Coordinates of C-alpha atoms in Angstrom, one line a residue:
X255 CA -22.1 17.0 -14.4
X256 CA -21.2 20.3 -12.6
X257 CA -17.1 21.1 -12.6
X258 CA -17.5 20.9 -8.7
X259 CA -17.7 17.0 -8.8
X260 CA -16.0 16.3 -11.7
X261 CA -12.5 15.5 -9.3
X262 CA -14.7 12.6 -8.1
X263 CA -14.4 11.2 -11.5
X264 CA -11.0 12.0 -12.1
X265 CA -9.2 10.6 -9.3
X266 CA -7.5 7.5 -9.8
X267 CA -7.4 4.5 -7.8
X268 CA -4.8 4.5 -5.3
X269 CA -2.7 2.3 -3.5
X270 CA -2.0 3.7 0.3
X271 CA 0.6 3.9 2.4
X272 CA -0.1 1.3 4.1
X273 CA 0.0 -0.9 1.1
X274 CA 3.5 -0.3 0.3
X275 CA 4.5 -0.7 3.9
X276 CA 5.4 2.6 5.1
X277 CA 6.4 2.3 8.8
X278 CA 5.0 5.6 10.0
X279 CA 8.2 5.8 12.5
X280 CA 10.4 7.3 10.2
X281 CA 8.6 10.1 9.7
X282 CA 9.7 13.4 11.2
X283 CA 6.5 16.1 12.6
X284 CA 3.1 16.5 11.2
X285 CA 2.2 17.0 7.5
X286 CA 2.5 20.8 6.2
X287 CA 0.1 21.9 3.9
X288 CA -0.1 24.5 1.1
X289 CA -2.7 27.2 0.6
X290 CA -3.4 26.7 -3.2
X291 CA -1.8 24.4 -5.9
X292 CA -0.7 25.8 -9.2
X293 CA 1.5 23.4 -10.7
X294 CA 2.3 19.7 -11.1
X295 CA 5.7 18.7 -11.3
X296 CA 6.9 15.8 -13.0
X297 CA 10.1 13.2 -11.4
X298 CA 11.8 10.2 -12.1
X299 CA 13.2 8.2 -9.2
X300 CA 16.4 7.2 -11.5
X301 CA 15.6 3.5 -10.4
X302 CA 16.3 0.3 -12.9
X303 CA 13.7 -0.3 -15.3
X304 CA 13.2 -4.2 -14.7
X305 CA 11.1 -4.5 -11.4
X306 CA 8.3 -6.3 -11.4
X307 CA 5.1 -5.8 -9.9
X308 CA 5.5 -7.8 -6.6
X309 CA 8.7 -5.2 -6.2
X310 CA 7.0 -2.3 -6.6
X311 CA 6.5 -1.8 -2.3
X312 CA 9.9 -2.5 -1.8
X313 CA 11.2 -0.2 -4.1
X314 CA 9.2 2.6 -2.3
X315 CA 10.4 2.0 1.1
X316 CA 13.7 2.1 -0.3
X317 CA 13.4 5.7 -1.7
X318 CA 11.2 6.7 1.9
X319 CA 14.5 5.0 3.4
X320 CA 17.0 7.2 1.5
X321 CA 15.0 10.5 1.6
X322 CA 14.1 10.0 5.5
X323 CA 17.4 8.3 6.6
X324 CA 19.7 9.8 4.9
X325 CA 18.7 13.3 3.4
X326 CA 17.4 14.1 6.5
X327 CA 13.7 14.7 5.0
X328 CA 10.7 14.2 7.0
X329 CA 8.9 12.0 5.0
X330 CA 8.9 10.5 0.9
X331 CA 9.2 13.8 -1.0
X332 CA 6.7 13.1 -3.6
X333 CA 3.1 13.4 -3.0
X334 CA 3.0 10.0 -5.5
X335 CA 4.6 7.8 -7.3
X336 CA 3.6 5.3 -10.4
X337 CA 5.1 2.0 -11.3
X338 CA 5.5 1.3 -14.3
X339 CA 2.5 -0.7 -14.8
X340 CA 0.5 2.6 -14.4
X341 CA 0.0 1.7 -10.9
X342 CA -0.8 4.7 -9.0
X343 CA 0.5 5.1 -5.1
X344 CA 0.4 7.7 -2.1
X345 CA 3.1 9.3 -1.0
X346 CA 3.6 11.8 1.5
X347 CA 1.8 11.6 4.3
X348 CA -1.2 13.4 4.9
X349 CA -4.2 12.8 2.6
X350 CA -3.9 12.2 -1.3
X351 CA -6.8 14.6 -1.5
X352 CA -5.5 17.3 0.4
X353 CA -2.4 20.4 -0.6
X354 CA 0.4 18.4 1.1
X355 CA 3.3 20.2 0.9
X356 CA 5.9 18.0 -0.5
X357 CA 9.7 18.4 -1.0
X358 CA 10.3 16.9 -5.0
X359 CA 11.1 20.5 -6.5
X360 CA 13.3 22.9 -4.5
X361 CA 11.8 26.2 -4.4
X362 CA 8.2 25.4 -5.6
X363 CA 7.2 23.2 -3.0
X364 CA 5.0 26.0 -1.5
X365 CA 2.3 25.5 -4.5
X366 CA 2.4 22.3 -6.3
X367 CA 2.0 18.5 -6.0
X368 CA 5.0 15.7 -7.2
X369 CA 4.6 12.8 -9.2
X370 CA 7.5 10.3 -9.4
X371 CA 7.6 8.0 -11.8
X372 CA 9.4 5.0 -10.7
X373 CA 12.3 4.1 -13.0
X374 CA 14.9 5.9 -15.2
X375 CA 13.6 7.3 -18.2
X376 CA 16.8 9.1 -19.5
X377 CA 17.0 4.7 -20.6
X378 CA 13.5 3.9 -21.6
X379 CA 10.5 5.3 -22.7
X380 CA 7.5 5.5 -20.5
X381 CA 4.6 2.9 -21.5
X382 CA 1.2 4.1 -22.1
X383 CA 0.1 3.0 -18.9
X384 CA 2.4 5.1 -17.4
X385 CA 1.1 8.4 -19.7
X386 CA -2.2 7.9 -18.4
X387 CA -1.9 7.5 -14.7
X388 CA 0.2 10.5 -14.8
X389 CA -2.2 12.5 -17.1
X390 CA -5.0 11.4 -14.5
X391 CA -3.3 12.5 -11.7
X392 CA -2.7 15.7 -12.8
X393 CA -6.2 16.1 -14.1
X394 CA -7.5 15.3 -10.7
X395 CA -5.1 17.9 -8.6
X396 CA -5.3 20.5 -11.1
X397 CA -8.8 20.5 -12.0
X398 CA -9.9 20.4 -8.3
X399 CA -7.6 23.3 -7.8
X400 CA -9.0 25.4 -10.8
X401 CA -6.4 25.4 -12.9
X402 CA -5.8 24.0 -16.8
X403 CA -3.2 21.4 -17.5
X404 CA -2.2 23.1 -20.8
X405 CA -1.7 26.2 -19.7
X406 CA 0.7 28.4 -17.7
X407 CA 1.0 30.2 -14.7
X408 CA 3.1 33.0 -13.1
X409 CA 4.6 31.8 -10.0
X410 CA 6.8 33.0 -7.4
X411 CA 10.1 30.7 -6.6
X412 CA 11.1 29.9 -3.4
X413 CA 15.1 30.4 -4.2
X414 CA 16.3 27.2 -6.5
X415 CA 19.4 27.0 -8.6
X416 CA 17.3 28.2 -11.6
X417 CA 16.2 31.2 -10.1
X418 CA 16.7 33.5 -6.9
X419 CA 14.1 33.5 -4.3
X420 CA 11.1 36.1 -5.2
X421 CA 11.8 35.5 -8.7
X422 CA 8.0 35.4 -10.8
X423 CA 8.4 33.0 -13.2
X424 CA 5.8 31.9 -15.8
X425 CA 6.0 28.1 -16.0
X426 CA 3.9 25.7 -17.6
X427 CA 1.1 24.2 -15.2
X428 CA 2.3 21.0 -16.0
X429 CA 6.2 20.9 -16.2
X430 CA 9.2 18.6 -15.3
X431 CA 11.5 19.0 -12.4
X432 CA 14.5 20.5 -14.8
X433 CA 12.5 23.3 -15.9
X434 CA 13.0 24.7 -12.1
X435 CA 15.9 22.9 -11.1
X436 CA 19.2 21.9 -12.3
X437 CA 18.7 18.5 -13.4
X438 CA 18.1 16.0 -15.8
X439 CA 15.0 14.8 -13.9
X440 CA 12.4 13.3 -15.1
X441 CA 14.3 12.3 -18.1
X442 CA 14.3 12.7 -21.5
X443 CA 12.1 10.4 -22.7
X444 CA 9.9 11.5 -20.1
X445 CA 10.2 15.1 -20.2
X446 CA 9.3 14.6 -24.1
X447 CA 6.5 13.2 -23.3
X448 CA 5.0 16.3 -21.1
X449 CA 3.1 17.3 -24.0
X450 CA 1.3 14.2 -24.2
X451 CA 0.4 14.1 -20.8
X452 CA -0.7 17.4 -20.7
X453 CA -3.0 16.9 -23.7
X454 CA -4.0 13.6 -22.3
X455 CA -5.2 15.5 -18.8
X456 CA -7.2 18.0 -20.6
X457 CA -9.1 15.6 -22.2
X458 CA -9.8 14.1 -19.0
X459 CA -11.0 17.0 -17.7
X460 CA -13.6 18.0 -20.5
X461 CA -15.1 14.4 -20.1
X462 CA -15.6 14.7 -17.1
X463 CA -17.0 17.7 -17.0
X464 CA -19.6 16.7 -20.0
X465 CA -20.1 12.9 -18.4
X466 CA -23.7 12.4 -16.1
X467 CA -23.7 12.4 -12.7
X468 CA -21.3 9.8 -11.6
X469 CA -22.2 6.5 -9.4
X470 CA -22.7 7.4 -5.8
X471 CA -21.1 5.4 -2.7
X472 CA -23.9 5.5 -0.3
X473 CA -21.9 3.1 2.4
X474 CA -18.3 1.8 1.9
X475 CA -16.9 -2.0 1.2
X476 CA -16.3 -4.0 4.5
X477 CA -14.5 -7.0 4.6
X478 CA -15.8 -9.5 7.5
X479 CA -14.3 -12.9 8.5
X480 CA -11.1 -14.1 10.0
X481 CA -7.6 -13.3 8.3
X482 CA -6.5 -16.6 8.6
X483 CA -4.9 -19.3 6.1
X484 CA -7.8 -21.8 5.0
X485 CA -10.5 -19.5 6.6
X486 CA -13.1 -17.5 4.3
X487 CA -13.0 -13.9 3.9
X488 CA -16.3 -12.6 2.7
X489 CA -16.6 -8.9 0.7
X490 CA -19.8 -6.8 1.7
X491 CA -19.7 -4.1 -1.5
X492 CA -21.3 -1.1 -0.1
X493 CA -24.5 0.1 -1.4
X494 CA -24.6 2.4 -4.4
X495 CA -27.2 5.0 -6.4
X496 CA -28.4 3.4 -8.5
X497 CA -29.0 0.7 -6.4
X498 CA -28.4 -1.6 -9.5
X499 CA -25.1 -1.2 -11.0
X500 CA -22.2 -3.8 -11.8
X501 CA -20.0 -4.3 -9.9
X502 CA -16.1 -5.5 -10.6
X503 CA -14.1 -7.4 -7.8
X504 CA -10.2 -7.8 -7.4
X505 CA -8.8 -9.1 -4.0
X506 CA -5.4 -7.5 -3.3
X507 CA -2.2 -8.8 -1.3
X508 CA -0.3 -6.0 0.0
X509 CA -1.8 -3.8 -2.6
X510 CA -1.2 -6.2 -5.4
X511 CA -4.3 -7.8 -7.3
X512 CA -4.4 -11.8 -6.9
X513 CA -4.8 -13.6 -10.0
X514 CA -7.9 -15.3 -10.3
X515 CA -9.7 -13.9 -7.5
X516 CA -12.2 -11.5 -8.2
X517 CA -15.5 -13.2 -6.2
X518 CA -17.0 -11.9 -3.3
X519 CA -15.8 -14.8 -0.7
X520 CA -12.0 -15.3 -0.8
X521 CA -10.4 -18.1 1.2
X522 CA -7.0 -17.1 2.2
X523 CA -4.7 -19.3 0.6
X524 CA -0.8 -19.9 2.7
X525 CA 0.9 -17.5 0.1
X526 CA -0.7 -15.3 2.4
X527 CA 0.2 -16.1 5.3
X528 CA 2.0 -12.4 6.9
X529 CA 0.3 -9.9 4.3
X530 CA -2.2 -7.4 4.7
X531 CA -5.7 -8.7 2.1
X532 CA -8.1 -5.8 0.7
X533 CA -10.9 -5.4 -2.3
X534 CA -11.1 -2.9 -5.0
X535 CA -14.8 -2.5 -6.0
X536 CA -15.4 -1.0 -9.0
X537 CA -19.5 0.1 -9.7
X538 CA -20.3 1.1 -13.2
X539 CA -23.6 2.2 -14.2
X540 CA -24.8 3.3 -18.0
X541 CA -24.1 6.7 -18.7
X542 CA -23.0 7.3 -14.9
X543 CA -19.0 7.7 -13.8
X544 CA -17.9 4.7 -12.2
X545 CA -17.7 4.7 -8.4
X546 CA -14.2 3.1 -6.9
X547 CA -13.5 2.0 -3.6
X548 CA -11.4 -0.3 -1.7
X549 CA -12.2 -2.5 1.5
X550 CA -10.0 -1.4 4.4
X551 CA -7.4 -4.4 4.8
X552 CA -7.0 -7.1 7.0
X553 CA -4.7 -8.9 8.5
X554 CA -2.0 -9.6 8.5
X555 CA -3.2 -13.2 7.6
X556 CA -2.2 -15.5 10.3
X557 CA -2.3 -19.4 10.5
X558 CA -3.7 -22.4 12.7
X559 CA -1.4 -24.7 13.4
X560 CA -1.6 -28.6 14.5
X561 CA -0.4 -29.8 17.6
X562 CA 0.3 -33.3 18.6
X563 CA 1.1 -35.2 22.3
X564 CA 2.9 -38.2 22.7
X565 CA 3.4 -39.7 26.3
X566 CA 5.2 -42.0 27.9
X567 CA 4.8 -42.5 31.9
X568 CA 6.8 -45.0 34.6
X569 CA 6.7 -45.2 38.3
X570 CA 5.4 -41.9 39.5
X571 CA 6.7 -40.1 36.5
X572 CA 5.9 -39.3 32.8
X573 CA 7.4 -37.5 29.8
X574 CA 5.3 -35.5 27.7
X575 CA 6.5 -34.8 23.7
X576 CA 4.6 -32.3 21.9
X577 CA 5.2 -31.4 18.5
X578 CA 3.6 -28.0 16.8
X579 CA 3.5 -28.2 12.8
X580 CA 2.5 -25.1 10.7
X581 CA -0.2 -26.0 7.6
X582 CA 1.2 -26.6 4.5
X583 CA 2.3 -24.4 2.8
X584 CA 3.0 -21.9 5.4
X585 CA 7.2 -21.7 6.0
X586 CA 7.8 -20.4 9.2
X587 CA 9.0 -23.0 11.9
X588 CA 7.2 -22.9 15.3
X589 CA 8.2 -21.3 18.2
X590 CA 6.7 -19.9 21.6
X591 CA 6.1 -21.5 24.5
X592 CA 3.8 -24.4 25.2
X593 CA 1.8 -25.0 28.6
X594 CA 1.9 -28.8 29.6
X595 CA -1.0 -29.9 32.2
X596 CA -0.6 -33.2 34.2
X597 CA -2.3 -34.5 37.8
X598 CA -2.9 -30.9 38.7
X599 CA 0.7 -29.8 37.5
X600 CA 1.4 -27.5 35.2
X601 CA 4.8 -26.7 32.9
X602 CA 6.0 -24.3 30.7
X603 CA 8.4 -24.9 27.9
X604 CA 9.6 -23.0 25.1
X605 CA 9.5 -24.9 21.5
X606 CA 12.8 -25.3 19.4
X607 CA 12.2 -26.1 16.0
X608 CA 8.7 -26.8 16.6
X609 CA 9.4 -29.7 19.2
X610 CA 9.3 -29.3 23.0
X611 CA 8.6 -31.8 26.6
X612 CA 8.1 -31.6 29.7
X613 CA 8.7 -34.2 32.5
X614 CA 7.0 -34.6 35.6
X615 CA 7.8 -37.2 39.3
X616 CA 5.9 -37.7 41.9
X617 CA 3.0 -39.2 40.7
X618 CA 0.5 -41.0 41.5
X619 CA -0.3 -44.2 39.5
X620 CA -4.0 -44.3 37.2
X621 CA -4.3 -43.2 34.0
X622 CA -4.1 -39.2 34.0
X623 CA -5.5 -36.9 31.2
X624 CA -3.0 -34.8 29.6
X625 CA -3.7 -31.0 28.6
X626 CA -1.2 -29.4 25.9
X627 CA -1.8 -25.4 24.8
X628 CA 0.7 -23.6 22.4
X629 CA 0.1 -20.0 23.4
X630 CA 1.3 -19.1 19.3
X631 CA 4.0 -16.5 17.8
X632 CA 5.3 -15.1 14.6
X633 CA 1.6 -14.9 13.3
X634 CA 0.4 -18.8 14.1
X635 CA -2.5 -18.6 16.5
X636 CA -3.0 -20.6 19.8
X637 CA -3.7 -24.3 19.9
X638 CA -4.8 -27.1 22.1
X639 CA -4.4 -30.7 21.8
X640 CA -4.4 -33.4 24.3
X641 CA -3.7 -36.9 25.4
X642 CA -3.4 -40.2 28.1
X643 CA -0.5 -41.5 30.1
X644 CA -0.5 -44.2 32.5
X645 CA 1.0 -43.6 35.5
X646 CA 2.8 -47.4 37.0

């Protein structure tokens, strides 16, 4: 395979922004961009080691919080971040594949990209997992970009507290944030482990480089059906060259893979009732590089409810009970309001605690048809339901 399309190969699957929640509010102007990349600098966010998987979005909108909030930033400073699973996820706003100018490494912003690792790794070492989607990562941006990750390049500083502004500095191409900066960032565990990384992204490279013609997307993975507790959500996989490869499923919740389900058809189950679903597709083919995608989500998941009527009628009057219940499963108590239809009358009252009625006079006697609608809220859909009362 030509260098031009090895980064195809080399870029790593990538949980979005919208994945880990970012509420696009909070950021401050329009992405900046820079007008070449030479170097990829390696962070720590300093967070606790311990986190598991589930609170790997949280932990991200709590570092967008504190850089946009409170430092006054105008979005996340690092154009990504890893978990410590090796999970790899967007940053910045403004296109993983693109020079986003980011704000990780005062004074060489103007030419580089940002990885943050999440976690404190002055405490711990950095698993494997963690190596390689860093390695990855910076094989992908640097390649793309024409540079080596072992090597080093001459670059210009922007004014840090390592060295004045129009300084020329020779720095490795992949280096960790204290080599510019006065800091302990990314840690020394991690810091140690530059070399490793760097060696590990150079071999990246030269496989790619020497690897066929990788698998080719033709059209992308849709996801059709309704998001809806008990309701089936059905994966179309895109069509590939070759038309014929293999092809690996994993259903995601908020970016996270479900356990277990990694068919095309996925029924959505009430743990996600509220999240966002999407599929990772993964095509392989012999001797080919593997082709990765994922199915723009859907959602977020919502739920239909039941709704039962009870009525009681008297002289030229009734009272009309109705009672809306979420599925099983599903904890979020009913509320809204509910339209009541009677003889040509209509009423509407608000639920509390998933229980509401409405009374009605001045009717005439005979058996009437009674017409209940819960308009829906807090992500359970509208429902009807209906009923009798005898009017003396």
């Amino acid at each position: 395979m030509s260098s031009k399309s090895a980064p195809a190969v080399l870029e790593p699957m990538l949980f979005s922004r919208q994945d880990w929640g970012a509420d696009e509010t909070w950021r401050n102007g329009r992405p900046a961009y820079n007008h070449m990349m030479q170097q990829v600098h390696i962070h720590h966010t300093a967070n606790a080691n311990d986190y598991s998987s589930d609170q790997v979005p949280t932990l991200i909108r709590g570092i967008y919080r504190y850089h946009t909030h409170y430092l006054g930033w105008s979005d996340i400073a690092y154009n990504f971040l890893v978990d410590r699973f090796g999970g790899v996820w967007e940053g910045r706003a403004g296109g993983p594949e693109r020079l986003v100018r980011g704000a990780h490494t005062r004074g060489f912003n103007s030419s580089s990209t940002g990885i943050a690792v999440i976690g404190n790794f002055d405490e711990v070492r950095p698993a494997r997992s963690v190596l390689r989607s860093v390695a990855q990562i910076a094989a992908w941006k640097v390649h793309e970009n024409g540079g080596w990750p072992r090597g080093r390049v001459r670059v210009r500083s922007e004014g840090s507290d390592l060295y004045d502004a129009n300084d020329l500095v020779v720095l490795r191409v992949i280096d960790g944030h204290r080599d510019t900066n006065q800091t302990a960032c990314p840690g020394r565990h991690l810091y140690d482990a530059l070399p490793v990384i760097r060696r590990r992204a150079g071999k990246l490279i030269r496989a790619a480089e020497a690897s066929a013609q990788p698998v080719q997307i033709l059209s992308p993975a849709t996801i059709t059906g309704t998001a809806s507790v008990g309701s089936q959500l059905l994966l179309q996989p895109g069509a590939y060259d070759p038309p014929d490869v293999t092809l690996a499923i994993a259903w995601l919740r908020n970016g996270m893979e479900i356990l277990g389900a990694t068919q095309a058809a996925y029924v959505a189950a009430p743990e996600d009732f509220g999240t966002h679903l999407a599929a990772r597709v993964i095509a392989t083919y012999d001797g080919r590089g593997q082709a990765n995608q994922i199915a723009p989500a859907v959602g977020p998941v919502t739920a239909v409810p039941s709704a039962k009527v009870r009525a009681a009628g008297g002289p030229g009057r009734a009272r009309i009970k109705v009672t809306v219940q979420a599925p099983a499963g599903v904890s979020v108590s009913p509320s809204g309001d509910v339209e009541v239809s009677l003889g040509g009358r209509r009423r509407s009252v608000q639920l509390v605690d998933g229980r509401a009625s409405a009374r009605f006079k001045g009717l005439r006697p005979g058996r009437r048809r009674v017409s209940v609608r819960y308009l829906g809220a807090d992500g359970l859909t509208s429902v009807e339901a209906g009923g009798v009362v005898r009017i003396g």
